[in-house]
Short mmCIF file of C-alpha atoms and ligand atoms in Angstrom, two decimals:
data_model
loop_
_atom_site.label_atom_id
_atom_site.label_comp_id
_atom_site.label_asym_id
_atom_site.label_seq_id
_atom_site.Cartn_x
_atom_site.Cartn_y
_atom_site.Cartn_z
CA MET A 21 139.02 14.74 -34.68
CA GLU A 22 139.51 11.19 -35.83
CA VAL A 23 136.78 8.63 -35.13
CA VAL A 24 137.71 4.95 -35.23
CA ILE A 25 134.91 2.39 -35.00
CA VAL A 26 136.26 -0.94 -33.81
CA ALA A 27 134.66 -4.38 -33.60
CA ASP A 28 134.73 -4.62 -29.83
CA ALA A 29 136.34 -3.37 -26.62
CA ALA A 30 139.33 -5.70 -26.98
CA ALA A 31 140.11 -4.36 -30.46
CA GLY A 32 139.87 -0.80 -29.14
CA GLY A 33 142.19 -1.70 -26.28
CA GLN A 34 144.73 -3.21 -28.66
CA LEU A 35 144.65 -0.25 -31.05
CA ILE A 36 145.25 2.25 -28.24
CA ALA A 37 147.88 0.06 -26.56
CA ASP A 38 149.77 -0.04 -29.88
CA ALA A 39 149.72 3.78 -30.00
CA VAL A 40 150.93 4.05 -26.40
CA ALA A 41 153.67 1.48 -27.08
CA GLU A 42 154.77 3.44 -30.14
CA LEU A 43 154.96 6.59 -27.98
CA ILE A 44 157.01 4.83 -25.27
CA THR A 45 159.40 3.39 -27.86
CA ARG A 46 159.88 6.84 -29.39
CA LYS A 47 160.03 8.63 -26.02
CA PRO A 48 160.86 6.24 -23.13
CA ASP A 49 160.23 8.91 -20.45
CA ALA A 50 156.88 9.99 -21.90
CA LEU A 51 154.12 11.16 -19.55
CA PHE A 52 151.08 8.91 -20.02
CA GLY A 53 147.81 10.27 -18.62
CA VAL A 54 145.53 7.47 -17.48
CA ALA A 55 141.83 7.24 -16.73
CA THR A 56 139.88 5.06 -14.34
CA GLY A 57 136.56 3.28 -14.86
CA SER A 58 135.88 -0.03 -16.59
CA THR A 59 136.37 1.18 -20.17
CA PRO A 60 140.17 1.61 -20.26
CA LEU A 61 140.90 -1.83 -18.79
CA PRO A 62 141.45 -3.52 -22.19
CA VAL A 63 144.11 -0.89 -22.94
CA TYR A 64 145.97 -1.64 -19.72
CA GLU A 65 145.64 -5.39 -20.29
CA ALA A 66 147.07 -5.13 -23.81
CA LEU A 67 149.93 -2.96 -22.57
CA ALA A 68 150.65 -5.32 -19.66
CA ALA A 69 150.86 -8.21 -22.16
CA LYS A 70 153.50 -6.31 -24.14
CA VAL A 71 155.47 -5.62 -20.96
CA ALA A 72 155.21 -9.26 -19.81
CA ALA A 73 156.39 -10.43 -23.24
CA GLY A 74 159.45 -8.19 -22.98
CA GLU A 75 158.33 -6.09 -25.95
CA LEU A 76 158.08 -2.83 -24.03
CA ASP A 77 160.42 -1.18 -21.52
CA THR A 78 158.35 1.00 -19.17
CA SER A 79 161.07 1.62 -16.59
CA HIS A 80 161.32 5.31 -17.55
CA LEU A 81 157.63 5.87 -18.28
CA LYS A 82 155.81 8.47 -16.17
CA VAL A 83 152.12 8.02 -15.42
CA CYS A 84 149.70 10.68 -14.21
CA GLN A 85 146.21 10.65 -12.82
CA LEU A 86 143.22 12.44 -14.31
CA ASP A 87 141.07 12.78 -11.21
CA GLU A 88 140.63 11.65 -7.61
CA TYR A 89 137.95 11.42 -4.95
CA VAL A 90 138.18 13.87 -2.07
CA GLY A 91 138.32 12.45 1.44
CA LEU A 92 138.71 8.73 0.76
CA PRO A 93 141.41 7.31 3.04
CA ALA A 94 144.64 6.84 1.08
CA ASP A 95 144.44 3.06 1.57
CA HIS A 96 140.78 2.83 0.46
CA PRO A 97 140.71 0.30 -2.42
CA GLU A 98 138.54 2.62 -4.55
CA SER A 99 140.66 5.76 -4.25
CA TYR A 100 141.77 6.35 -7.82
CA HIS A 101 145.38 6.25 -6.67
CA ALA A 102 144.81 2.73 -5.30
CA VAL A 103 142.90 1.69 -8.44
CA LEU A 104 145.65 2.93 -10.75
CA LYS A 105 148.34 1.26 -8.67
CA ARG A 106 146.46 -2.02 -9.08
CA GLU A 107 145.37 -1.66 -12.71
CA VAL A 108 148.23 0.30 -14.27
CA LEU A 109 151.41 0.77 -12.24
CA GLU A 110 151.86 -2.81 -11.06
CA PRO A 111 150.94 -4.65 -14.30
CA LEU A 112 152.94 -2.17 -16.37
CA ARG A 113 155.87 -2.30 -13.91
CA VAL A 114 156.00 1.47 -13.59
CA PRO A 115 157.88 2.53 -10.44
CA ASP A 116 155.81 4.40 -7.82
CA THR A 117 158.30 7.25 -8.03
CA ASN A 118 157.19 7.82 -11.65
CA PHE A 119 153.55 8.38 -10.68
CA LEU A 120 151.94 11.82 -10.40
CA GLY A 121 148.55 12.47 -8.83
CA PRO A 122 146.66 15.09 -6.82
CA ASP A 123 146.25 14.66 -3.06
CA GLY A 124 142.54 14.17 -2.36
CA ASN A 125 143.21 14.29 1.38
CA ALA A 126 145.18 17.53 1.50
CA GLU A 127 144.19 20.00 4.20
CA ASP A 128 144.42 22.77 1.63
CA LEU A 129 142.72 21.29 -1.45
CA PRO A 130 143.02 24.36 -3.73
CA ALA A 131 146.77 24.39 -3.00
CA ALA A 132 146.93 20.66 -3.82
CA CYS A 133 145.19 21.36 -7.15
CA ALA A 134 147.64 24.14 -8.01
CA ALA A 135 150.56 21.94 -6.97
CA TYR A 136 149.36 19.18 -9.29
CA GLU A 137 149.18 21.59 -12.24
CA GLN A 138 152.79 22.57 -11.51
CA GLN A 139 153.87 18.94 -11.27
CA LEU A 140 152.39 18.20 -14.70
CA THR A 141 154.16 21.18 -16.22
CA ALA A 142 157.46 20.32 -14.53
CA ALA A 143 157.18 16.77 -15.91
CA GLY A 144 157.06 18.22 -19.43
CA GLY A 145 153.29 17.99 -19.97
CA VAL A 146 151.14 15.01 -20.84
CA ASP A 147 152.12 13.24 -24.08
CA LEU A 148 149.05 11.05 -24.44
CA GLN A 149 145.94 11.35 -22.29
CA LEU A 150 143.59 8.39 -22.27
CA LEU A 151 139.98 9.32 -21.50
CA GLY A 152 136.74 7.52 -20.84
CA ILE A 153 133.39 9.27 -20.92
CA GLY A 154 130.57 9.44 -18.42
CA THR A 155 126.98 8.81 -19.51
CA ASP A 156 126.41 12.56 -19.05
CA GLY A 157 129.38 13.40 -21.30
CA HIS A 158 131.90 14.12 -18.55
CA ILE A 159 135.64 13.62 -18.99
CA GLY A 160 137.78 13.15 -15.90
CA PHE A 161 135.28 14.42 -13.36
CA ASN A 162 134.41 17.54 -15.35
CA GLU A 163 130.65 17.42 -15.00
CA PRO A 164 128.24 19.30 -17.32
CA ILE A 165 128.78 23.06 -17.51
CA SER A 166 132.40 22.77 -16.45
CA SER A 167 134.30 25.69 -17.95
CA LEU A 168 136.05 24.66 -21.14
CA ALA A 169 139.03 26.66 -19.84
CA SER A 170 139.03 25.06 -16.38
CA ARG A 171 142.18 23.92 -14.58
CA THR A 172 142.62 21.27 -11.87
CA ARG A 173 140.08 22.03 -9.14
CA ILE A 174 137.45 20.65 -6.80
CA LYS A 175 134.14 19.56 -8.36
CA THR A 176 130.86 18.24 -7.02
CA LEU A 177 129.59 15.05 -8.68
CA THR A 178 126.15 14.86 -10.23
CA GLU A 179 123.78 12.30 -8.77
CA ARG A 180 123.93 10.44 -12.09
CA THR A 181 127.71 10.01 -11.85
CA ARG A 182 127.48 8.95 -8.21
CA ILE A 183 124.89 6.32 -9.18
CA ASP A 184 127.06 5.17 -12.14
CA ASN A 185 130.08 4.80 -9.82
CA ALA A 186 128.19 3.23 -6.89
CA ARG A 187 129.00 -0.24 -8.28
CA PHE A 188 132.56 0.19 -7.04
CA PHE A 189 131.40 0.94 -3.47
CA ASN A 190 129.11 -0.64 -0.90
CA GLY A 191 126.15 1.40 -2.08
CA LEU A 192 125.44 5.00 -3.07
CA PRO A 193 125.92 6.64 0.35
CA GLU A 194 129.60 5.60 0.29
CA VAL A 195 130.32 7.41 -3.01
CA PRO A 196 132.03 10.73 -2.27
CA HIS A 197 130.31 13.94 -3.40
CA HIS A 198 133.52 15.84 -4.03
CA VAL A 199 136.48 15.18 -6.29
CA ILE A 200 139.61 16.78 -7.71
CA THR A 201 139.86 16.68 -11.47
CA GLN A 202 142.19 18.00 -14.12
CA GLY A 203 140.24 20.81 -15.79
CA ILE A 204 139.13 20.75 -19.38
CA GLY A 205 141.77 23.39 -20.16
CA THR A 206 144.35 21.14 -18.48
CA ILE A 207 143.24 18.09 -20.45
CA LEU A 208 143.34 20.04 -23.73
CA GLN A 209 147.05 20.73 -23.16
CA ALA A 210 147.97 17.07 -23.59
CA ARG A 211 149.66 16.46 -26.95
CA HIS A 212 147.32 13.64 -27.96
CA LEU A 213 143.87 12.91 -26.54
CA VAL A 214 142.47 9.40 -26.96
CA LEU A 215 138.92 8.79 -25.78
CA LEU A 216 137.65 5.21 -25.61
CA ALA A 217 133.92 4.52 -25.27
CA THR A 218 132.22 1.15 -25.44
CA GLY A 219 128.65 -0.07 -25.04
CA HIS A 220 125.25 1.35 -25.95
CA ALA A 221 124.96 3.27 -22.65
CA LYS A 222 127.57 5.68 -24.07
CA ALA A 223 125.98 6.11 -27.53
CA GLU A 224 124.13 9.34 -26.74
CA ALA A 225 127.12 11.00 -25.05
CA VAL A 226 129.41 9.85 -27.89
CA ALA A 227 127.14 11.32 -30.60
CA ALA A 228 126.92 14.63 -28.72
CA THR A 229 130.71 14.67 -28.26
CA ILE A 230 131.54 14.04 -31.93
CA GLU A 231 128.67 15.57 -33.86
CA GLY A 232 127.02 17.98 -31.45
CA PRO A 233 128.03 21.58 -30.85
CA VAL A 234 130.99 22.36 -28.61
CA SER A 235 129.25 22.96 -25.33
CA SER A 236 130.11 22.86 -21.65
CA LEU A 237 126.89 20.88 -21.24
CA ILE A 238 128.77 17.98 -22.88
CA PRO A 239 132.31 18.42 -21.51
CA ALA A 240 133.77 15.81 -23.88
CA SER A 241 132.72 17.96 -26.86
CA ALA A 242 135.77 20.11 -25.99
CA LEU A 243 137.79 17.45 -27.84
CA GLN A 244 136.60 19.15 -31.02
CA LEU A 245 138.94 22.02 -30.07
CA HIS A 246 142.02 19.78 -29.90
CA PRO A 247 144.35 19.40 -32.91
CA HIS A 248 145.03 15.71 -32.23
CA ALA A 249 142.02 13.99 -30.71
CA THR A 250 141.12 10.37 -31.44
CA VAL A 251 137.81 8.82 -30.42
CA VAL A 252 137.78 5.02 -30.44
CA ILE A 253 134.35 3.40 -30.11
CA ASP A 254 132.74 0.02 -30.56
CA GLU A 255 129.63 -0.57 -32.68
CA PRO A 256 127.10 -0.18 -29.82
CA ALA A 257 128.64 3.16 -28.80
CA ALA A 258 128.58 4.27 -32.46
CA GLN A 259 124.84 3.63 -32.88
CA GLN A 260 123.68 7.25 -32.81
CA LEU A 261 126.33 8.72 -35.12
CA LYS A 262 125.06 10.31 -38.33
CA LEU A 263 128.32 9.96 -40.25
CA ALA A 264 129.42 6.51 -39.07
CA ASP A 265 129.92 5.26 -42.65
CA TYR A 266 132.19 8.19 -43.41
CA TYR A 267 134.33 7.47 -40.33
CA ARG A 268 134.55 3.80 -41.30
CA ALA A 269 135.57 4.55 -44.89
CA THR A 270 138.11 7.17 -43.81
CA TYR A 271 139.82 4.86 -41.35
CA ALA A 272 139.73 1.90 -43.76
CA SER A 273 141.65 3.88 -46.37
CA LYS A 274 144.21 5.30 -43.94
CA PRO A 275 147.79 4.08 -44.44
CA THR A 276 148.71 1.88 -41.45
CA TRP A 277 152.03 3.72 -40.92
CA GLN A 278 150.04 6.73 -39.80
CA GLY A 279 148.72 5.06 -36.64
CA ILE A 280 146.16 7.07 -34.71
C1 GLP B 313 134.44 8.06 -13.82
C2 GLP B 313 135.82 8.60 -14.18
C3 GLP B 313 135.93 8.92 -15.65
C4 GLP B 313 135.41 7.75 -16.48
C5 GLP B 313 133.96 7.49 -16.13
C6 GLP B 313 133.33 6.39 -16.96
O1 GLP B 313 133.53 9.08 -13.63
N1 GLP B 313 136.15 9.76 -13.41
O2 GLP B 313 137.28 9.22 -15.98
O3 GLP B 313 135.55 8.05 -17.84
O4 GLP B 313 133.92 7.13 -14.75
O5 GLP B 313 133.63 5.15 -16.42
P1 GLP B 313 133.35 3.77 -17.16
O6 GLP B 313 134.43 3.64 -18.16
O7 GLP B 313 133.44 2.73 -16.09
O8 GLP B 313 132.01 3.86 -17.78
#
């Protein structure tokens, strides 16, 4: 695992956007796995700036969704499909036909989960998966004690996650209880995992992810099992790390051609 401590969220966004741009330049039809939440927004903004400046051709890029609420009407502004259309597809000028996501309104949800796994495989697998982290250490919507081998399936949100996400809705009662999420086993199949975490509210989960034991209690700790995982954090999110100086020194002496 590589840990990169950046000055602020904008610097983290720029660093990751540069890595995504490098991927797209090398592989124009790459499959880019995107996350929702507030944290990844600086990444999408930095990528959108490259597209607007004509520096990046995203016309062949494929984008796929990490997770989705169950039962929100398709046109609900907070369905993750709607959020990603607004925050990623439109600003990055990625055609709708290049977007993959699970159907949170399917009559047969387990079949929709299995179909999504097949879609990801048929698309060649995820090249770079961007991740945020929940305050309880979840990735996607894999809540604590999710199997580290899990595949795309239905999950029940913890109360803590529902409270964290209530800011996007008109109050807690509106936040769905059930979701579809790529499993941890699914996420671990991506070729490169990049987790971005910013702010002191994430410091405890970040320390457990990087320096704690691999445990389903902290789903993000599964990144320790991945051969190419990068965790990008700002100073407040790095506050509880024991080896922060080591991570800083290592990154400072890394040749820039290596990227992340
Ligand atoms: C939701 C999403 C996660 C995201 C998390 C943190 O639960 N399913 O993918 O990482 O929120 O969101 P934020 O970045 O807003 O703190």
